[in-house]
Amino acid sequence: MTTTSPPPRGLPPLYLAGFTTAFGAHGVGSVLGAETDDIGLSLLGLGIVLALYDVAEVVLKPLFGALSDRIGAKPVIVGGLIGFVVASLLALLQPTVLVLAIARLGQGVAASAFSPASSAAVARIAGKQRLGRYFGRYGAWKSLGYVAGPLIGIVLVQTLDIRALYIALALLAGTAAAWVAVAMPALPVQPRPRYTVVDLVRQTADRSFLVPTMLLATTTAVLGVAIGFLPLLANRLDLPAVVGAVAIAVLALVSTLVQPLTGRLRDAGRISTRTGSTVGLAVAAAALVLLAAAPDVVTLFVAALAFGVMIGLVTPLAFAHLAAATPEERMGRTMGNAELGREAGDAGGPLLVGAVAAAWTLPAALGLLAAATAAASAVSWISLRRTRRTTAQ
């Protein structure tokens, strides 16, 4: 994830902020799932507690993104990280179901603040010519948080107790907050023209926003299904439980390695949003078909590899495309709305597959998701064709 030139001042602490939100979301989620019986949490209660983080992000990310445009990204990032520290420390009072639920909700609210503001800051600090490179690095650190969070979380809880995880999260967020406060430059607030409701609708419906957001939503839909259903398939194949976890780790590792490479190729003009996203989604669709038709240990890992490639291609390209097409004075709002699209995909993918699998079969559900992913690939190829010469993709 390194190049011969150092990153612009202020970007490394933003990578840590991205790692923090991913670590918090998946690390806590995996631990609560493993500790359900010990803390007296029912399956329904587990689902509700886990959903609190995502519900907060869906509702608040666009609002905090717009706030960062008004007052600057830095105070929103620092404030959000401090809020994450406070929410994490709440769990130390008494790890009851109610306290853990409040802590989870607080972490989601805090992440809703610093996550879109961090994305907007990466876009502004990196500059138009290096968007792919630094969004690739930012995405790689988030992917690392997705895979390291559950592993570190479970180790901390097994060797110490559940409080150790929340202490680690508080220390991580506190370090990121201090680093951002010291190292990140205060980006000037750009003059904002007055937008009417018609303007806001037009901007949201514009292809330069709608298509990359749709691509991001599709990737998170596939990712959400992979995280939930690859371990399920491994279990149905009578494989050891660790096989499903290793498959998820392969997915995250591939994504972590591919994203910076994709970003560099994008900035060098060797790959476009249109080509990279179309190929990435087509690969994922083919993997879903293969997994539905012939589930075994080989196809399980082939699918994990393919999903990692998809995320590694689509994520930095789509975010760089959004940043290149967005004026700086509304970068935060755009990133907040795009993050909303990702959260919708993250929730919608598993819900779709789970509902169809319950009503029909799991292979049919995976086939339906494959069709939707292939359709998104086709939309990418068709819709981005006319703008490939005029937009930095």
GROMACS .gro file of C-alpha atoms in nm:
model
  393
    1MET     CA    1   0.000   0.000   0.000
    2THR     CA    2   0.301   0.228  -0.041
    3THR     CA    3   0.441   0.423  -0.334
    4THR     CA    4   0.760   0.616  -0.390
    5SER     CA    5   0.592   0.942  -0.292
    6PRO     CA    6   0.457   0.992   0.061
    7PRO     CA    7   0.085   1.052   0.103
    8PRO     CA    8  -0.031   1.412   0.138
    9ARG     CA    9  -0.024   1.545   0.491
   10GLY     CA   10  -0.329   1.445   0.687
   11LEU     CA   11  -0.425   1.125   0.504
   12PRO     CA   12  -0.270   0.856   0.732
   13PRO     CA   13  -0.491   0.948   1.032
   14LEU     CA   14  -0.794   0.924   0.803
   15TYR     CA   15  -0.690   0.570   0.713
   16LEU     CA   16  -0.691   0.492   1.086
   17ALA     CA   17  -1.039   0.645   1.115
   18GLY     CA   18  -1.160   0.418   0.835
   19PHE     CA   19  -1.003   0.118   1.006
   20THR     CA   20  -1.175   0.217   1.332
   21THR     CA   21  -1.527   0.223   1.191
   22ALA     CA   22  -1.478  -0.114   1.017
   23PHE     CA   23  -1.320  -0.267   1.328
   24GLY     CA   24  -1.603  -0.136   1.544
   25ALA     CA   25  -1.881  -0.260   1.319
   26HIS     CA   26  -1.754  -0.613   1.259
   27GLY     CA   27  -1.545  -0.664   1.572
   28VAL     CA   28  -1.830  -0.593   1.811
   29GLY     CA   29  -2.079  -0.777   1.589
   30SER     CA   30  -1.877  -1.098   1.585
   31VAL     CA   31  -1.812  -1.088   1.960
   32LEU     CA   32  -2.177  -1.027   2.051
   33GLY     CA   33  -2.274  -1.320   1.830
   34ALA     CA   34  -2.023  -1.547   2.003
   35GLU     CA   35  -2.115  -1.425   2.354
   36THR     CA   36  -2.493  -1.430   2.312
   37ASP     CA   37  -2.559  -1.696   2.574
   38ASP     CA   38  -2.310  -1.560   2.828
   39ILE     CA   39  -2.463  -1.212   2.834
   40GLY     CA   40  -2.824  -1.332   2.824
   41LEU     CA   41  -2.902  -1.210   2.474
   42SER     CA   42  -3.171  -1.386   2.269
   43LEU     CA   43  -3.137  -1.434   1.894
   44LEU     CA   44  -3.398  -1.164   1.836
   45GLY     CA   45  -3.217  -0.936   2.077
   46LEU     CA   46  -2.889  -1.004   1.901
   47GLY     CA   47  -3.040  -0.905   1.570
   48ILE     CA   48  -3.180  -0.584   1.715
   49VAL     CA   49  -2.854  -0.487   1.888
   50LEU     CA   50  -2.649  -0.554   1.575
   51ALA     CA   51  -2.893  -0.355   1.360
   52LEU     CA   52  -2.867  -0.045   1.580
   53TYR     CA   53  -2.528   0.044   1.432
   54ASP     CA   54  -2.658   0.023   1.074
   55VAL     CA   55  -2.984   0.202   1.151
   56ALA     CA   56  -2.794   0.496   1.296
   57GLU     CA   57  -2.570   0.510   0.987
   58VAL     CA   58  -2.861   0.494   0.742
   59VAL     CA   59  -3.040   0.783   0.912
   60LEU     CA   60  -2.747   1.008   1.004
   61LYS     CA   61  -2.470   0.971   0.745
   62PRO     CA   62  -2.626   1.213   0.494
   63LEU     CA   63  -2.690   1.465   0.773
   64PHE     CA   64  -2.335   1.454   0.909
   65GLY     CA   65  -2.196   1.462   0.556
   66ALA     CA   66  -2.386   1.784   0.489
   67LEU     CA   67  -2.273   1.922   0.826
   68SER     CA   68  -1.909   1.868   0.728
   69ASP     CA   69  -1.969   2.089   0.425
   70ARG     CA   70  -2.101   2.365   0.649
   71ILE     CA   71  -1.847   2.366   0.932
   72GLY     CA   72  -1.554   2.174   0.784
   73ALA     CA   73  -1.463   1.805   0.781
   74LYS     CA   74  -1.203   1.818   1.060
   75PRO     CA   75  -1.431   1.910   1.354
   76VAL     CA   76  -1.688   1.652   1.243
   77ILE     CA   77  -1.422   1.379   1.222
   78VAL     CA   78  -1.265   1.465   1.557
   79GLY     CA   79  -1.605   1.502   1.724
   80GLY     CA   80  -1.725   1.172   1.581
   81LEU     CA   81  -1.415   0.988   1.698
   82ILE     CA   82  -1.447   1.134   2.048
   83GLY     CA   83  -1.812   1.026   2.048
   84PHE     CA   84  -1.695   0.677   1.953
   85VAL     CA   85  -1.462   0.678   2.254
   86VAL     CA   86  -1.746   0.780   2.487
   87ALA     CA   87  -1.983   0.519   2.344
   88SER     CA   88  -1.720   0.246   2.378
   89LEU     CA   89  -1.647   0.338   2.740
   90LEU     CA   90  -2.019   0.311   2.821
   91ALA     CA   91  -1.988  -0.064   2.789
   92LEU     CA   92  -1.744  -0.067   3.080
   93LEU     CA   93  -2.013   0.045   3.326
   94GLN     CA   94  -2.186  -0.292   3.326
   95PRO     CA   95  -2.195  -0.519   3.019
   96THR     CA   96  -2.569  -0.585   3.035
   97VAL     CA   97  -2.783  -0.619   2.725
   98LEU     CA   98  -2.925  -0.267   2.766
   99VAL     CA   99  -2.586  -0.103   2.816
  100LEU     CA  100  -2.433  -0.291   2.522
  101ALA     CA  101  -2.729  -0.185   2.305
  102ILE     CA  102  -2.682   0.181   2.403
  103ALA     CA  103  -2.309   0.153   2.336
  104ARG     CA  104  -2.375  -0.005   1.997
  105LEU     CA  105  -2.618   0.272   1.903
  106GLY     CA  106  -2.373   0.538   2.021
  107GLN     CA  107  -2.093   0.385   1.816
  108GLY     CA  108  -2.320   0.388   1.511
  109VAL     CA  109  -2.407   0.755   1.563
  110ALA     CA  110  -2.039   0.844   1.603
  111ALA     CA  111  -1.936   0.647   1.295
  112SER     CA  112  -2.213   0.825   1.101
  113ALA     CA  113  -2.024   1.148   1.170
  114PHE     CA  114  -1.661   1.064   1.104
  115SER     CA  115  -1.705   0.809   0.822
  116PRO     CA  116  -1.854   1.032   0.544
  117ALA     CA  117  -1.652   1.332   0.663
  118SER     CA  118  -1.335   1.122   0.635
  119SER     CA  119  -1.425   1.017   0.280
  120ALA     CA  120  -1.486   1.381   0.186
  121ALA     CA  121  -1.154   1.483   0.344
  122VAL     CA  122  -0.967   1.211   0.153
  123ALA     CA  123  -1.118   1.344  -0.170
  124ARG     CA  124  -1.018   1.704  -0.099
  125ILE     CA  125  -0.669   1.634   0.034
  126ALA     CA  126  -0.578   1.383  -0.236
  127GLY     CA  127  -0.663   1.617  -0.525
  128LYS     CA  128  -0.829   1.526  -0.854
  129GLN     CA  129  -0.518   1.361  -1.001
  130ARG     CA  130  -0.465   1.112  -0.715
  131LEU     CA  131  -0.818   1.019  -0.615
  132GLY     CA  132  -0.787   0.656  -0.716
  133ARG     CA  133  -0.457   0.600  -0.536
  134TYR     CA  134  -0.570   0.738  -0.201
  135PHE     CA  135  -0.925   0.606  -0.208
  136GLY     CA  136  -0.764   0.270  -0.281
  137ARG     CA  137  -0.551   0.301   0.031
  138TYR     CA  138  -0.843   0.426   0.240
  139GLY     CA  139  -1.059   0.135   0.125
  140ALA     CA  140  -0.777  -0.111   0.189
  141TRP     CA  141  -0.748  -0.001   0.552
  142LYS     CA  142  -1.125  -0.035   0.595
  143SER     CA  143  -1.109  -0.387   0.450
  144LEU     CA  144  -0.828  -0.465   0.692
  145GLY     CA  145  -1.056  -0.351   0.975
  146TYR     CA  146  -1.334  -0.579   0.852
  147VAL     CA  147  -1.112  -0.888   0.873
  148ALA     CA  148  -0.899  -0.788   1.175
  149GLY     CA  149  -1.193  -0.669   1.385
  150PRO     CA  150  -1.355  -1.010   1.439
  151LEU     CA  151  -1.020  -1.185   1.488
  152ILE     CA  152  -0.881  -0.934   1.739
  153GLY     CA  153  -1.217  -0.900   1.911
  154ILE     CA  154  -1.257  -1.271   1.971
  155VAL     CA  155  -0.896  -1.303   2.094
  156LEU     CA  156  -0.944  -1.017   2.341
  157VAL     CA  157  -1.268  -1.160   2.477
  158GLN     CA  158  -1.135  -1.515   2.502
  159THR     CA  159  -0.810  -1.414   2.674
  160LEU     CA  160  -0.956  -1.135   2.892
  161ASP     CA  161  -1.325  -1.041   2.877
  162ILE     CA  162  -1.571  -0.838   2.673
  163ARG     CA  163  -1.463  -0.514   2.839
  164ALA     CA  164  -1.117  -0.555   2.682
  165LEU     CA  165  -1.268  -0.517   2.335
  166TYR     CA  166  -1.438  -0.189   2.422
  167ILE     CA  167  -1.121  -0.058   2.587
  168ALA     CA  168  -0.929  -0.139   2.267
  169LEU     CA  169  -1.191   0.040   2.056
  170ALA     CA  170  -1.181   0.346   2.284
  171LEU     CA  171  -0.800   0.359   2.263
  172LEU     CA  172  -0.809   0.316   1.886
  173ALA     CA  173  -1.066   0.592   1.834
  174GLY     CA  174  -0.891   0.821   2.083
  175THR     CA  175  -0.561   0.776   1.901
  176ALA     CA  176  -0.727   0.850   1.568
  177ALA     CA  177  -0.896   1.162   1.710
  178ALA     CA  178  -0.569   1.299   1.849
  179TRP     CA  179  -0.383   1.220   1.526
  180VAL     CA  180  -0.648   1.388   1.309
  181ALA     CA  181  -0.650   1.693   1.537
  182VAL     CA  182  -0.271   1.730   1.511
  183ALA     CA  183  -0.187   1.611   1.159
  184MET     CA  184  -0.488   1.684   0.938
  185PRO     CA  185  -0.501   2.033   0.789
  186ALA     CA  186  -0.812   2.240   0.851
  187LEU     CA  187  -0.976   2.236   0.510
  188PRO     CA  188  -1.141   2.570   0.433
  189VAL     CA  189  -1.518   2.568   0.404
  190GLN     CA  190  -1.610   2.639   0.043
  191PRO     CA  191  -1.876   2.899  -0.046
  192ARG     CA  192  -2.202   2.716  -0.094
  193PRO     CA  193  -2.458   2.832  -0.350
  194ARG     CA  194  -2.818   2.818  -0.238
  195TYR     CA  195  -2.978   2.500  -0.369
  196THR     CA  196  -3.350   2.459  -0.425
  197VAL     CA  197  -3.533   2.132  -0.373
  198VAL     CA  198  -3.532   2.087  -0.751
  199ASP     CA  199  -3.154   2.129  -0.752
  200LEU     CA  200  -3.112   1.866  -0.480
  201VAL     CA  201  -3.332   1.619  -0.667
  202ARG     CA  202  -3.144   1.685  -0.991
  203GLN     CA  203  -2.805   1.633  -0.825
  204THR     CA  204  -2.917   1.308  -0.662
  205ALA     CA  205  -3.065   1.175  -0.986
  206ASP     CA  206  -2.763   1.273  -1.193
  207ARG     CA  207  -2.586   0.980  -1.354
  208SER     CA  208  -2.249   1.086  -1.214
  209PHE     CA  209  -2.393   1.025  -0.864
  210LEU     CA  210  -2.657   0.761  -0.921
  211VAL     CA  211  -2.451   0.506  -1.115
  212PRO     CA  212  -2.144   0.488  -0.887
  213THR     CA  213  -2.371   0.481  -0.581
  214MET     CA  214  -2.563   0.192  -0.736
  215LEU     CA  215  -2.231   0.015  -0.796
  216LEU     CA  216  -2.129   0.064  -0.431
  217ALA     CA  217  -2.467  -0.062  -0.310
  218THR     CA  218  -2.434  -0.374  -0.524
  219THR     CA  219  -2.087  -0.453  -0.393
  220THR     CA  220  -2.197  -0.421  -0.031
  221ALA     CA  221  -2.503  -0.636  -0.103
  222VAL     CA  222  -2.277  -0.914  -0.229
  223LEU     CA  223  -2.034  -0.857   0.059
  224GLY     CA  224  -2.314  -0.878   0.318
  225VAL     CA  225  -2.434  -1.204   0.167
  226ALA     CA  226  -2.080  -1.342   0.156
  227ILE     CA  227  -2.013  -1.266   0.522
  228GLY     CA  228  -2.338  -1.427   0.631
  229PHE     CA  229  -2.377  -1.716   0.389
  230LEU     CA  230  -2.026  -1.844   0.313
  231PRO     CA  231  -1.995  -1.975   0.671
  232LEU     CA  232  -2.349  -2.117   0.639
  233LEU     CA  233  -2.256  -2.302   0.320
  234ALA     CA  234  -1.939  -2.432   0.484
  235ASN     CA  235  -2.151  -2.567   0.769
  236ARG     CA  236  -2.398  -2.732   0.529
  237LEU     CA  237  -2.104  -2.898   0.354
  238ASP     CA  238  -2.000  -3.045   0.691
  239LEU     CA  239  -1.673  -2.855   0.681
  240PRO     CA  240  -1.500  -2.739   1.001
  241ALA     CA  241  -1.631  -2.405   1.129
  242VAL     CA  242  -1.294  -2.243   1.068
  243VAL     CA  243  -1.331  -2.294   0.692
  244GLY     CA  244  -1.604  -2.032   0.665
  245ALA     CA  245  -1.397  -1.785   0.867
  246VAL     CA  246  -1.092  -1.848   0.649
  247ALA     CA  247  -1.301  -1.788   0.336
  248ILE     CA  248  -1.409  -1.449   0.472
  249ALA     CA  249  -1.047  -1.371   0.559
  250VAL     CA  250  -0.944  -1.454   0.200
  251LEU     CA  251  -1.213  -1.218   0.069
  252ALA     CA  252  -1.094  -0.933   0.290
  253LEU     CA  253  -0.726  -0.994   0.219
  254VAL     CA  254  -0.777  -0.992  -0.158
  255SER     CA  255  -0.983  -0.673  -0.131
  256THR     CA  256  -0.711  -0.512   0.082
  257LEU     CA  257  -0.442  -0.594  -0.175
  258VAL     CA  258  -0.639  -0.509  -0.490
  259GLN     CA  259  -0.782  -0.170  -0.391
  260PRO     CA  260  -0.453   0.028  -0.384
  261LEU     CA  261  -0.346  -0.132  -0.714
  262THR     CA  262  -0.679  -0.040  -0.874
  263GLY     CA  263  -0.644   0.317  -0.754
  264ARG     CA  264  -0.296   0.355  -0.901
  265LEU     CA  265  -0.409   0.210  -1.235
  266ARG     CA  266  -0.704   0.448  -1.237
  267ASP     CA  267  -0.487   0.754  -1.179
  268ALA     CA  268  -0.246   0.638  -1.452
  269GLY     CA  269  -0.536   0.616  -1.699
  270ARG     CA  270  -0.498   0.239  -1.738
  271ILE     CA  271  -0.841   0.146  -1.603
  272SER     CA  272  -1.170   0.334  -1.607
  273THR     CA  273  -1.469   0.319  -1.376
  274ARG     CA  274  -1.669   0.173  -1.660
  275THR     CA  275  -1.431  -0.112  -1.740
  276GLY     CA  276  -1.322  -0.194  -1.385
  277SER     CA  277  -1.671  -0.192  -1.237
  278THR     CA  278  -1.821  -0.392  -1.522
  279VAL     CA  279  -1.553  -0.659  -1.495
  280GLY     CA  280  -1.562  -0.670  -1.115
  281LEU     CA  281  -1.939  -0.713  -1.095
  282ALA     CA  282  -1.940  -0.968  -1.379
  283VAL     CA  283  -1.679  -1.176  -1.195
  284ALA     CA  284  -1.890  -1.165  -0.878
  285ALA     CA  285  -2.206  -1.263  -1.068
  286ALA     CA  286  -2.027  -1.562  -1.222
  287ALA     CA  287  -1.899  -1.666  -0.879
  288LEU     CA  288  -2.252  -1.652  -0.735
  289VAL     CA  289  -2.379  -1.876  -1.017
  290LEU     CA  290  -2.094  -2.119  -0.957
  291LEU     CA  291  -2.162  -2.123  -0.583
  292ALA     CA  292  -2.534  -2.185  -0.642
  293ALA     CA  293  -2.479  -2.461  -0.899
  294ALA     CA  294  -2.189  -2.651  -0.743
  295PRO     CA  295  -2.127  -2.565  -0.377
  296ASP     CA  296  -1.814  -2.736  -0.243
  297VAL     CA  297  -1.494  -2.637  -0.066
  298VAL     CA  298  -1.326  -2.531  -0.394
  299THR     CA  299  -1.609  -2.311  -0.520
  300LEU     CA  300  -1.642  -2.163  -0.172
  301PHE     CA  301  -1.290  -2.023  -0.191
  302VAL     CA  302  -1.319  -1.935  -0.561
  303ALA     CA  303  -1.624  -1.726  -0.472
  304ALA     CA  304  -1.444  -1.560  -0.181
  305LEU     CA  305  -1.155  -1.473  -0.411
  306ALA     CA  306  -1.393  -1.336  -0.676
  307PHE     CA  307  -1.584  -1.125  -0.424
  308GLY     CA  308  -1.257  -0.978  -0.298
  309VAL     CA  309  -1.159  -0.887  -0.654
  310MET     CA  310  -1.500  -0.723  -0.708
  311ILE     CA  311  -1.468  -0.506  -0.399
  312GLY     CA  312  -1.107  -0.425  -0.480
  313LEU     CA  313  -1.201  -0.305  -0.828
  314VAL     CA  314  -1.535  -0.134  -0.777
  315THR     CA  315  -1.493   0.046  -0.445
  316PRO     CA  316  -1.199   0.280  -0.520
  317LEU     CA  317  -1.318   0.342  -0.876
  318ALA     CA  318  -1.672   0.434  -0.770
  319PHE     CA  319  -1.559   0.661  -0.486
  320ALA     CA  320  -1.299   0.831  -0.707
  321HIS     CA  321  -1.564   0.880  -0.976
  322LEU     CA  322  -1.797   1.041  -0.724
  323ALA     CA  323  -1.523   1.270  -0.592
  324ALA     CA  324  -1.410   1.373  -0.940
  325ALA     CA  325  -1.765   1.467  -1.040
  326THR     CA  326  -1.857   1.654  -0.718
  327PRO     CA  327  -1.780   2.020  -0.641
  328GLU     CA  328  -1.587   2.060  -0.316
  329GLU     CA  329  -1.861   2.265  -0.150
  330ARG     CA  330  -2.092   1.960  -0.141
  331MET     CA  331  -1.837   1.679  -0.114
  332GLY     CA  332  -1.954   1.582   0.236
  333ARG     CA  333  -2.319   1.557   0.136
  334THR     CA  334  -2.231   1.348  -0.168
  335MET     CA  335  -2.019   1.107   0.034
  336GLY     CA  336  -2.285   1.083   0.304
  337ASN     CA  337  -2.552   1.000   0.048
  338ALA     CA  338  -2.322   0.748  -0.122
  339GLU     CA  339  -2.256   0.584   0.215
  340LEU     CA  340  -2.633   0.565   0.261
  341GLY     CA  341  -2.650   0.371  -0.066
  342ARG     CA  342  -2.382   0.133   0.059
  343GLU     CA  343  -2.569   0.073   0.385
  344ALA     CA  344  -2.889   0.002   0.191
  345GLY     CA  345  -2.703  -0.261  -0.012
  346ASP     CA  346  -2.543  -0.408   0.299
  347ALA     CA  347  -2.886  -0.459   0.455
  348GLY     CA  348  -3.078  -0.537   0.138
  349GLY     CA  349  -2.855  -0.812  -0.001
  350PRO     CA  350  -2.880  -1.049   0.298
  351LEU     CA  351  -3.252  -0.971   0.339
  352LEU     CA  352  -3.320  -1.057  -0.026
  353VAL     CA  353  -3.121  -1.380  -0.018
  354GLY     CA  354  -3.262  -1.483   0.319
  355ALA     CA  355  -3.622  -1.421   0.212
  356VAL     CA  356  -3.590  -1.604  -0.121
  357ALA     CA  357  -3.399  -1.891   0.042
  358ALA     CA  358  -3.672  -1.930   0.303
  359ALA     CA  359  -3.950  -1.923   0.043
  360TRP     CA  360  -3.766  -2.127  -0.221
  361THR     CA  361  -3.406  -2.253  -0.197
  362LEU     CA  362  -3.065  -2.105  -0.121
  363PRO     CA  363  -2.930  -2.181  -0.473
  364ALA     CA  364  -3.227  -1.993  -0.620
  365ALA     CA  365  -3.160  -1.699  -0.389
  366LEU     CA  366  -2.793  -1.688  -0.490
  367GLY     CA  367  -2.898  -1.709  -0.854
  368LEU     CA  368  -3.131  -1.412  -0.810
  369LEU     CA  369  -2.849  -1.208  -0.652
  370ALA     CA  370  -2.625  -1.314  -0.940
  371ALA     CA  371  -2.883  -1.180  -1.188
  372ALA     CA  372  -2.906  -0.849  -1.001
  373THR     CA  373  -2.526  -0.821  -0.991
  374ALA     CA  374  -2.501  -0.896  -1.364
  375ALA     CA  375  -2.766  -0.630  -1.429
  376ALA     CA  376  -2.559  -0.377  -1.233
  377SER     CA  377  -2.256  -0.476  -1.441
  378ALA     CA  378  -2.453  -0.407  -1.759
  379VAL     CA  379  -2.575  -0.073  -1.625
  380SER     CA  380  -2.215   0.023  -1.551
  381TRP     CA  381  -2.108  -0.060  -1.907
  382ILE     CA  382  -2.396   0.123  -2.070
  383SER     CA  383  -2.442   0.426  -1.843
  384LEU     CA  384  -2.078   0.526  -1.805
  385ARG     CA  385  -2.000   0.506  -2.176
  386ARG     CA  386  -2.075   0.867  -2.264
  387THR     CA  387  -1.886   1.020  -1.971
  388ARG     CA  388  -1.563   0.821  -1.990
  389ARG     CA  389  -1.381   1.096  -2.184
  390THR     CA  390  -1.499   1.387  -1.979
  391THR     CA  391  -1.485   1.255  -1.624
  392ALA     CA  392  -1.173   1.139  -1.447
  393GLN     CA  393  -1.265   0.773  -1.403
   0.00000   0.00000   0.00000
